Coordinates of C-alpha atoms and ligand atoms in Angstrom, one line a residue:
M265 CA 0.0 0.0 0.0
A266 CA 1.8 3.2 -1.2
G267 CA -0.5 5.7 0.9
A268 CA 0.3 9.6 1.3
S269 CA 2.6 10.2 4.5
F270 CA 1.1 12.0 7.4
A271 CA 3.3 15.2 6.2
E272 CA 1.4 14.7 2.7
L273 CA -1.9 14.8 4.3
G274 CA -0.9 18.5 5.3
L275 CA -0.1 17.9 9.1
S276 CA 2.7 20.0 10.5
P277 CA 6.3 19.0 11.5
A278 CA 4.9 19.6 15.3
L279 CA 2.5 16.6 14.8
C280 CA 4.5 14.6 13.0
T281 CA 7.6 14.1 14.8
P282 CA 6.1 12.3 17.9
L283 CA 4.4 9.9 15.4
G284 CA 7.7 8.8 14.3
E285 CA 8.9 8.5 18.0
L286 CA 5.3 6.3 18.4
G287 CA 6.4 3.9 15.8
Y288 CA 3.6 5.3 13.4
R289 CA 5.4 4.9 10.1
A290 CA 2.1 5.5 7.9
P291 CA -1.5 6.5 8.4
T292 CA -4.0 4.1 8.8
A293 CA -6.8 4.0 6.3
I294 CA -9.2 6.4 8.5
Q295 CA -6.7 8.1 8.8
E296 CA -5.8 8.9 5.5
A297 CA -9.5 9.3 4.5
A298 CA -10.2 11.6 7.7
I299 CA -7.5 14.3 8.2
P300 CA -7.4 16.4 5.3
L301 CA -11.0 16.4 5.5
V302 CA -11.1 17.5 9.1
L303 CA -8.2 20.1 8.5
A304 CA -10.6 21.5 5.8
G305 CA -13.4 22.2 8.3
K306 CA -15.4 19.6 7.2
D307 CA -18.4 18.0 8.9
L308 CA -18.1 14.3 9.4
L309 CA -19.5 10.7 10.0
A310 CA -17.1 8.0 10.0
G311 CA -17.3 4.0 10.1
A312 CA -14.2 3.3 12.0
Q313 CA -13.8 0.3 14.5
T314 CA -11.5 0.5 17.3
G315 CA -7.8 -0.5 16.3
S316 CA -8.3 1.3 13.3
G317 CA -6.3 4.5 14.4
K318 CA -9.9 6.2 14.8
T319 CA -8.6 8.3 17.5
A320 CA -5.2 10.0 15.9
A321 CA -7.6 10.5 12.6
F322 CA -9.7 13.3 14.6
A323 CA -7.4 14.0 17.3
L324 CA -4.3 14.9 14.8
P325 CA -6.1 17.2 12.7
L326 CA -8.0 18.9 15.6
L327 CA -4.8 19.5 17.4
Q328 CA -3.5 21.1 14.4
R329 CA -6.5 23.7 13.6
L330 CA -6.5 24.3 17.4
S331 CA -2.8 25.4 17.3
E332 CA -3.0 27.4 14.0
S333 CA -5.1 30.1 15.4
E334 CA -4.7 32.2 18.2
A335 CA -7.8 32.1 20.1
Q336 CA -7.5 31.2 23.6
P337 CA -10.3 29.1 25.5
G338 CA -10.9 32.5 27.2
K339 CA -12.5 34.1 30.2
G340 CA -15.8 32.3 31.5
N341 CA -14.4 28.5 31.4
G342 CA -14.7 28.6 27.8
L343 CA -14.1 25.4 25.4
R344 CA -12.6 25.1 22.3
A345 CA -13.2 21.6 21.3
L346 CA -15.2 18.9 23.1
V347 CA -14.8 15.2 23.0
L348 CA -17.9 13.2 24.3
A349 CA -17.1 9.3 24.9
P350 CA -19.1 7.0 26.2
T351 CA -17.3 5.7 29.1
R352 CA -14.7 6.6 32.0
E353 CA -11.8 4.4 30.4
L354 CA -12.2 5.7 26.7
A355 CA -12.0 9.5 27.9
Q356 CA -8.6 8.9 29.8
Q357 CA -7.2 6.9 26.9
L358 CA -8.8 9.9 24.4
G359 CA -7.1 12.7 26.8
Q360 CA -3.8 10.8 27.0
A361 CA -4.1 10.4 23.2
F362 CA -4.7 14.2 22.9
K363 CA -1.6 14.9 25.1
T364 CA 0.9 12.0 23.4
Y365 CA 0.1 13.7 19.6
G366 CA 0.2 17.6 21.2
R367 CA 3.3 17.3 22.7
A368 CA 5.9 18.8 20.3
L369 CA 3.1 21.6 19.8
P370 CA 5.1 25.6 19.9
R371 CA 2.1 26.5 22.1
P372 CA 1.2 23.5 24.4
L373 CA -2.8 23.2 24.5
K374 CA -4.5 22.9 27.4
I375 CA -6.1 19.2 27.2
L376 CA -8.5 17.7 30.1
S377 CA -10.3 14.7 30.4
V378 CA -13.4 14.6 32.8
Y379 CA -16.1 11.6 33.8
G380 CA -18.1 10.2 36.7
G381 CA -16.6 8.5 39.6
P382 CA -14.2 10.8 41.1
S383 CA -14.9 13.9 43.2
I384 CA -16.4 16.8 40.6
N385 CA -13.9 19.4 43.0
P386 CA -10.7 19.0 41.4
Q387 CA -12.2 18.7 37.7
M388 CA -14.2 21.7 38.6
L389 CA -10.8 23.8 39.5
A390 CA -9.0 22.2 36.5
L391 CA -11.5 23.7 34.2
R392 CA -10.7 27.5 35.8
G393 CA -9.8 29.5 32.5
G394 CA -11.2 26.8 30.4
A395 CA -9.6 24.3 28.2
D396 CA -8.6 23.8 24.7
V397 CA -9.5 20.2 24.6
L398 CA -12.0 18.3 26.9
V399 CA -13.0 14.8 26.8
A400 CA -15.9 14.2 28.6
T401 CA -18.2 11.5 29.3
P402 CA -22.0 13.3 28.5
G403 CA -23.5 13.0 32.5
R404 CA -20.6 14.4 34.1
L405 CA -20.2 17.2 31.5
L406 CA -23.4 18.0 32.6
D407 CA -22.9 18.3 36.1
L408 CA -20.2 21.1 35.4
V409 CA -21.8 23.3 33.1
E410 CA -24.8 23.2 36.0
Q411 CA -21.9 24.3 38.5
N412 CA -20.9 27.0 36.1
A413 CA -17.6 25.3 35.6
V414 CA -17.4 25.0 32.0
V415 CA -19.3 26.9 29.3
L416 CA -20.2 25.3 25.6
S417 CA -21.2 28.3 23.8
R418 CA -17.8 29.2 21.9
V419 CA -17.1 25.1 21.5
E420 CA -15.2 25.4 17.4
A421 CA -15.2 21.2 17.3
L422 CA -17.3 18.8 18.7
V423 CA -16.4 15.2 18.4
L424 CA -18.5 12.5 18.9
D425 CA -16.5 9.0 19.6
E426 CA -18.0 5.7 20.0
A427 CA -21.4 7.1 18.9
D428 CA -23.4 3.9 18.9
K429 CA -21.9 3.1 22.6
L430 CA -23.1 6.5 23.6
L431 CA -26.5 5.7 22.4
N432 CA -26.6 1.8 23.9
L433 CA -25.6 3.1 27.4
G434 CA -28.9 5.3 27.2
F435 CA -27.2 8.9 26.9
S436 CA -29.6 10.3 24.4
E437 CA -31.1 12.5 26.7
E438 CA -27.7 13.6 28.1
L439 CA -26.5 14.5 24.6
A440 CA -29.7 16.3 23.4
K441 CA -29.0 18.5 26.1
V442 CA -25.4 19.2 25.5
F443 CA -26.3 20.0 21.9
A444 CA -28.7 22.6 22.8
L445 CA -25.7 24.5 24.7
L446 CA -23.1 24.4 21.7
P447 CA -23.3 27.0 19.0
K448 CA -24.8 26.6 15.8
R449 CA -21.4 27.3 14.1
R450 CA -18.9 24.7 14.7
Q451 CA -17.5 21.6 13.0
S452 CA -19.0 18.3 13.9
L453 CA -17.2 14.8 13.7
L454 CA -19.1 11.6 14.5
F455 CA -17.4 8.5 14.7
S456 CA -19.1 4.9 14.7
A457 CA -18.2 1.1 14.4
T458 CA -21.9 0.7 14.1
F459 CA -24.7 2.4 12.2
P460 CA -28.2 1.3 13.4
E461 CA -31.4 3.8 13.1
A462 CA -30.8 6.0 16.1
V463 CA -27.0 6.5 15.0
Q464 CA -27.9 8.0 11.8
V465 CA -31.3 10.1 13.3
L466 CA -28.4 11.5 15.8
A467 CA -25.9 11.9 12.7
E468 CA -29.0 14.0 11.0
N469 CA -29.6 16.2 13.4
L470 CA -25.7 16.8 14.4
L471 CA -24.0 17.4 11.0
H472 CA -23.9 19.8 8.6
Q473 CA -23.3 18.8 4.5
A474 CA -21.0 16.0 6.2
E475 CA -18.6 13.9 4.3
R476 CA -19.0 9.8 4.7
I477 CA -16.2 7.8 5.2
E478 CA -15.8 4.1 6.1
V479 CA -13.3 2.1 6.3
A480 CA -12.9 -0.8 4.2
A481 CA -12.6 -4.3 6.2
E482 CA -9.8 -5.5 3.8
D483 CA -7.4 -2.3 5.0
K484 CA -7.1 -3.6 8.5
P485 CA -4.2 -5.7 9.5
V486 CA -5.2 -9.0 9.4
I487 CA -3.3 -10.1 12.8
S488 CA -4.4 -13.4 13.8
Q489 CA -3.8 -13.4 17.6
R490 CA -3.0 -17.0 19.8
V491 CA -2.0 -17.4 23.1
F492 CA -0.4 -20.7 24.2
T493 CA -0.4 -21.3 28.1
V494 CA 2.9 -23.0 29.3
D495 CA 4.8 -24.0 32.3
K496 CA 7.7 -21.7 33.0
E497 CA 10.1 -24.0 32.9
R498 CA 8.8 -25.8 29.7
K499 CA 8.8 -22.1 27.5
N500 CA 12.2 -23.0 26.3
A501 CA 10.9 -26.2 24.9
L502 CA 8.0 -25.1 23.8
L503 CA 9.8 -22.2 21.5
I504 CA 11.9 -24.7 20.1
H505 CA 9.0 -27.2 19.4
L506 CA 7.1 -24.1 17.5
L507 CA 10.5 -22.8 15.5
K508 CA 11.3 -26.7 14.5
N509 CA 7.8 -27.2 13.1
E510 CA 6.0 -24.4 11.8
A511 CA 6.9 -23.1 8.4
W512 CA 7.2 -18.9 9.6
S513 CA 10.0 -17.5 6.8
R514 CA 11.1 -15.1 9.5
V515 CA 10.2 -14.8 13.3
L516 CA 10.5 -11.9 15.5
V517 CA 10.8 -12.7 19.4
F518 CA 10.3 -10.4 22.2
A519 CA 11.6 -11.0 25.5
S520 CA 11.5 -8.1 28.1
A521 CA 15.4 -8.6 29.1
K522 CA 18.6 -8.8 27.7
H523 CA 19.7 -11.5 29.8
T524 CA 17.0 -13.2 28.1
C525 CA 17.6 -12.9 24.8
N526 CA 21.2 -14.0 25.3
R527 CA 20.0 -17.2 27.4
L528 CA 17.6 -17.9 24.5
I529 CA 20.0 -17.7 21.6
E530 CA 22.5 -20.3 23.7
K531 CA 19.1 -22.4 23.9
L532 CA 18.4 -22.4 20.4
A533 CA 21.7 -23.0 19.6
K534 CA 21.9 -26.1 21.3
A535 CA 18.9 -27.4 19.5
K536 CA 20.7 -26.2 16.3
I537 CA 18.4 -23.4 15.4
R538 CA 20.3 -20.1 14.6
A539 CA 19.1 -16.9 15.9
A540 CA 20.5 -13.3 16.4
A541 CA 20.1 -10.9 19.3
L542 CA 19.1 -7.6 19.2
H543 CA 19.3 -5.5 22.2
S544 CA 21.0 -2.4 23.7
D545 CA 24.1 -4.1 25.3
L546 CA 25.3 -5.3 21.9
S547 CA 27.5 -2.8 19.6
Q548 CA 26.0 -0.8 17.4
G549 CA 28.0 -3.0 14.4
A550 CA 26.2 -6.5 15.6
R551 CA 23.1 -4.3 15.7
D552 CA 23.0 -3.5 12.7
T553 CA 24.2 -6.8 11.1
A554 CA 21.9 -8.9 12.7
L555 CA 18.9 -6.3 11.5
R556 CA 20.4 -6.5 7.9
E557 CA 20.5 -10.2 8.0
F558 CA 16.9 -10.2 9.0
K559 CA 15.6 -8.0 6.4
S560 CA 17.3 -9.8 3.8
G561 CA 16.0 -13.1 4.8
K562 CA 19.5 -14.7 5.5
L563 CA 18.4 -14.8 9.6
R564 CA 15.3 -16.4 10.3
I565 CA 15.1 -15.9 13.8
L566 CA 15.6 -12.1 15.5
I567 CA 15.2 -11.8 19.4
A568 CA 14.4 -8.6 20.5
T569 CA 13.7 -6.3 23.4
D570 CA 11.2 -3.7 23.2
V571 CA 13.6 -1.3 23.2
A572 CA 15.5 -2.5 20.8
A573 CA 12.6 -3.0 18.6
R574 CA 11.3 0.1 18.9
G575 CA 11.6 1.9 15.5
I576 CA 12.7 -0.6 13.2
D577 CA 11.0 -1.1 10.3
I578 CA 10.6 -4.4 8.6
E579 CA 8.1 -5.3 5.7
S580 CA 6.3 -8.5 5.9
L581 CA 7.0 -10.5 8.7
P582 CA 4.8 -13.4 9.1
C583 CA 5.5 -14.3 13.1
V584 CA 5.8 -12.5 16.2
I585 CA 6.0 -14.5 19.1
N586 CA 5.7 -12.6 23.0
F587 CA 7.9 -15.0 24.7
E588 CA 8.0 -12.8 27.8
L589 CA 4.9 -10.2 28.2
P590 CA 6.2 -6.7 27.8
R591 CA 4.9 -4.9 31.1
S592 CA 2.8 -2.4 29.2
P593 CA -0.4 -3.1 27.0
N594 CA 1.0 -0.3 24.5
D595 CA 4.2 -2.2 24.2
Y596 CA 2.6 -5.5 23.5
I597 CA 0.0 -3.9 20.9
H598 CA 3.2 -2.1 19.4
R599 CA 4.2 -5.5 19.5
I600 CA 2.1 -7.4 17.6
G601 CA 1.4 -4.8 15.0
R602 CA 4.7 -5.6 13.8
T603 CA 3.4 -8.6 11.4
G604 CA 0.1 -8.2 9.5
R605 CA 1.0 -5.1 7.8
A606 CA -0.2 -3.9 4.5
G607 CA -3.0 -6.2 4.4
Q608 CA -1.0 -9.5 4.6
A609 CA -1.7 -11.8 6.9
G610 CA 0.4 -12.2 10.1
T611 CA 0.1 -14.5 13.3
A612 CA 1.0 -12.9 16.7
L613 CA 1.8 -15.6 19.5
A614 CA 2.1 -15.2 23.2
L615 CA 3.6 -18.1 25.4
I616 CA 2.1 -17.6 28.8
C617 CA 3.2 -19.0 32.6
P618 CA 0.8 -19.3 35.2
E619 CA 2.7 -16.3 36.7
E620 CA 1.8 -14.4 33.6
Y621 CA -1.9 -14.8 33.4
A622 CA -3.4 -12.0 35.5
H623 CA -1.2 -9.6 33.7
F624 CA -2.0 -11.0 30.3
A625 CA -5.8 -10.4 31.4
V626 CA -4.5 -6.6 31.9
I627 CA -3.7 -6.5 28.1
E628 CA -7.0 -7.7 27.0
K629 CA -8.7 -5.7 28.6
R630 CA -6.7 -2.9 27.1
M631 CA -7.4 -4.6 23.7
K632 CA -11.3 -4.8 24.4
Q633 CA -10.4 -8.5 23.6
R634 CA -10.7 -12.1 24.9
L635 CA -8.4 -14.2 23.5
E636 CA -9.1 -18.1 23.8
R637 CA -6.3 -20.1 25.6
E638 CA -5.1 -22.9 23.8
S639 CA -2.1 -25.5 24.6
V640 CA 0.3 -27.4 22.3
A641 CA 0.2 -31.0 22.8
G642 CA 2.9 -32.3 25.3
F643 CA 3.4 -28.7 26.7
E644 CA 0.1 -28.4 28.6
V645 CA 0.2 -26.6 31.8
K646 CA 0.6 -29.1 35.0
E647 CA -2.9 -30.0 36.6
A648 CA -1.9 -28.3 40.1
Q649 CA -1.0 -24.7 38.4
A650 CA -3.9 -25.0 35.6
D651 CA -6.6 -23.1 37.6
R652 CA -4.2 -20.5 39.4
Ligands
AMP61 P1 -7.5 3.8 17.7 O1 -8.3 2.9 16.8 O2 -7.8 4.7 17.8 O3 -7.7 3.2 19.4 O4 -5.9 2.7 18.2 C1 -5.3 1.4 17.9 C2 -4.2 1.5 18.2 O5 -3.2 1.8 16.6 C3 -3.4 2.5 19.1 O6 -2.5 1.9 19.9 C4 -2.6 3.7 18.0 O7 -1.3 4.0 19.1 C5 -2.3 2.6 17.3 N1 -2.0 3.7 15.9 C6 -3.1 4.5 15.4 N2 -2.4 4.9 14.2 C7 -1.3 4.2 13.9 C8 -0.4 4.5 12.9 N3 -0.7 5.1 11.9 N4 0.8 3.4 12.7 C9 0.4 2.6 13.6 N5 -0.2 2.5 14.9 C10 -1.2 3.4 14.9

């Protein structure tokens, strides 16, 4: 897929730089379609699933528009952009994404997330002087409006994220109240995974001459994720078994520590499997050679830490194996995204031992996905530990 770069879509260098650091090499389909339209000030009705890169599709161009104008949130606790999200978790995540994407802007923007649950007072204090971007759940937003902690009459841009979920969770009355407080002249963007009638009615009421975009399913990366449970002391053996029996032309194995990489190389060598390591203790020369051989196909197996693997660009990688889990769910998503690029099928395996079950559940929660646990014949977890 030879799509446009982020810069070619019209984003400023201050917004493109952090994307490179995050390992975003090219815009996703939804980003390619949405960014120029949002930059041009259009209203948008976008069909996009979680995982499509939809957050950046609206956050990046909105940040650019907000940073281009000299306007300030100003007196009276005004807002410039309002993003409505159905859940506290999504509101937190979206606020964090805006901050990450906007971190290199020459004039820092004030970005806040508010949601029900925590006490309202700190949120009221934080909103003094308004905000450039407020991400909110609808109920808490209305509570804040009632307390005069926030004023919606000067909102320049509105985003409804996961509009179908907002309606499913019964927020339609709250939404109607919020819309009544917004100025008529504004940009509105509606993102939804599905388009039942209620979402279509919402879109008709909210949007003005909207562009409609939908991402074709084929454009999404096709990553098949599998999870194998195995006892800790049998992990090496399982890895060797898989590398010997599966026909992957190239495999990137992730370990969490440098010494695990080195130990694995030795174990594999004993099993007559050639592999190279990629971690920060190796000389630049050794790292370059490993990477070059891996890219050219001369080396089949590369065993890397997250730090060393960040930013490396390997096309058509059929398989990624998580030999150990990364601490952060983000790193996991980053790891598995190394395969299944450009529409090619890819496999991401995780080998998890009972000690890692709870942590893997946290990663799944973050991905909003629950994967079936499988075991490989001969490598089943021993009974005593199986239901820990
Ligand atoms: P979203 O659909 O917005 O929840 O994004 C899903 C994941 O994809 C997030 O972890 C993003 O950091 C990541 N992501 C978004 N855009 C890109 C991109 N262009 N390249 C690589 N990863 C991306």
